[in-house]
């Protein structure tokens, strides 16, 4: 069994109290590895290490910081194959996905952010002809990064890279059920030569270790991705401390198909985006609003395509959809489906679970037709390969239904009339949108939501602002300061 350690102060260490936690493969319930289970004492050590490192890291030339991020990207690439496999085993992402998306995204993100950081500029402001006015970006200090399990390494790197390039030092806490690739990142950080204490990675339960990071007086800001309920809890802990929280939270994303859509494209987009990563994607479309003229054709082809998805062992290179991350996720999805059926939803696709997958956390692709937009299946995040479809009469009804939801992460509109598509998109109260696409996520484009999906931006040039202060500097070039009392108090 491989031994995993945390990274604190440039050293791979075990928790002070020696705790461990099992990492379970959701495919068959087997033990993947034993991970460290930290406690508050380890958080104190990690924050102390990050605090000691921050002055020197802040003073390090940004080109050198970028060079270290590029080195880290190179080290990750050397270990890609090992990482695909660990990522897949710890949360059930098929190797087809971890090898094509998760692991290649991580070094690409480090490289993108390394270049972006070097190219950033500040403002110069024409406030007064006798003054030179500017903004200067300054690091926040020690930042606490708390991440979920559905894209374990990618989500962590999307925060670690911009935090480091902006001169912050980091305490990262990944999800307890899938911490292994983030712990590997700790080993690679040493190999890449990252100075001790700049990046610290600790693993342990959110309620103890997560909250100890959140409330630690040495941590200047929390950047959190996860469930909306956890996000609210973190915000409530930060409010009395006036500590900023960046938040990427849950979603219940709409997929709007208008009568003039290219049905082939819409079906391909729908099947991929709904069932990629077993629907455990904050951006997955989980509620479909399909216009009446195209409804029957779209629905029958969507169902037929979803019926062909290869579900099974994530380690098999032909598997398109693996299990959910753990058994409770399966029970939660099953409960939503049972309740929807009891409430009158019509089953369009419900594939039987093959006998060999019974002991895993599997949920087969499931499509239901709904008649009430307030039904839980159309309102609540299920985070599983379960989607609800409703027929709508026109674009206005699709917009109304999309906005009638507490979440506001993302949505797509499928139409060959781009003007109409743009008018729809402009009326959606969500943070990320596409026309004739869903789930295109690359380092260059901003990602983030509104309402109970949070308000932060990941990726793109916008992410840098999450990790710095903009200090306003006013330099008076005149002989005396600009005051209303100049004539009264002239010396
Ligand atoms: P959770 O909110 O349960 O956990 C996320 C992280 O928070 C984990 O590291 C967890 O630790 C930690 N945590 C839990 N409780 C606390 C606490 N009280 N204080 C501090 N930290 C805590 O989310 P999941 O891991 O279940 O991830 C799924 C959720 O993430 C979904 O809602 C999904 O929509 C959302 N998500 C949003 C994204 C976006 O960009 N908007 C992207 C990806 C996911 P531990 O694992 O030990 O419990």
Coordinates of C-alpha atoms in Angstrom, one line a residue, residues 54-70 114-115 117-120 164-168 194-195:
X54 CA 5.5 34.7 2.7
X55 CA 8.0 37.6 2.9
X56 CA 10.6 36.0 0.8
X57 CA 8.1 34.6 -1.7
X58 CA 6.5 38.0 -2.1
X59 CA 10.0 39.5 -2.8
X60 CA 10.8 36.8 -5.4
X61 CA 10.9 38.2 -8.9
X62 CA 7.7 37.2 -10.7
X63 CA 9.7 35.7 -13.6
X64 CA 11.3 33.3 -11.0
X65 CA 7.9 32.4 -9.5
X66 CA 6.6 31.7 -13.0
X67 CA 9.7 29.6 -13.7
X68 CA 8.9 27.4 -10.6
X69 CA 5.3 27.0 -11.7
X70 CA 6.6 25.9 -15.2
X114 CA 2.8 31.5 -15.1
X115 CA 2.6 33.4 -18.4
X117 CA 1.0 36.5 -14.1
X118 CA 4.1 37.9 -15.9
X119 CA 1.9 39.8 -18.4
X120 CA -0.4 41.4 -15.9
X164 CA 1.3 31.4 -6.0
X165 CA 2.0 33.6 -9.0
X166 CA 0.5 36.6 -7.2
X167 CA 3.0 36.1 -4.4
X168 CA 0.8 34.4 -1.8
X194 CA 9.4 25.3 -4.6
X195 CA 10.8 27.0 -1.5

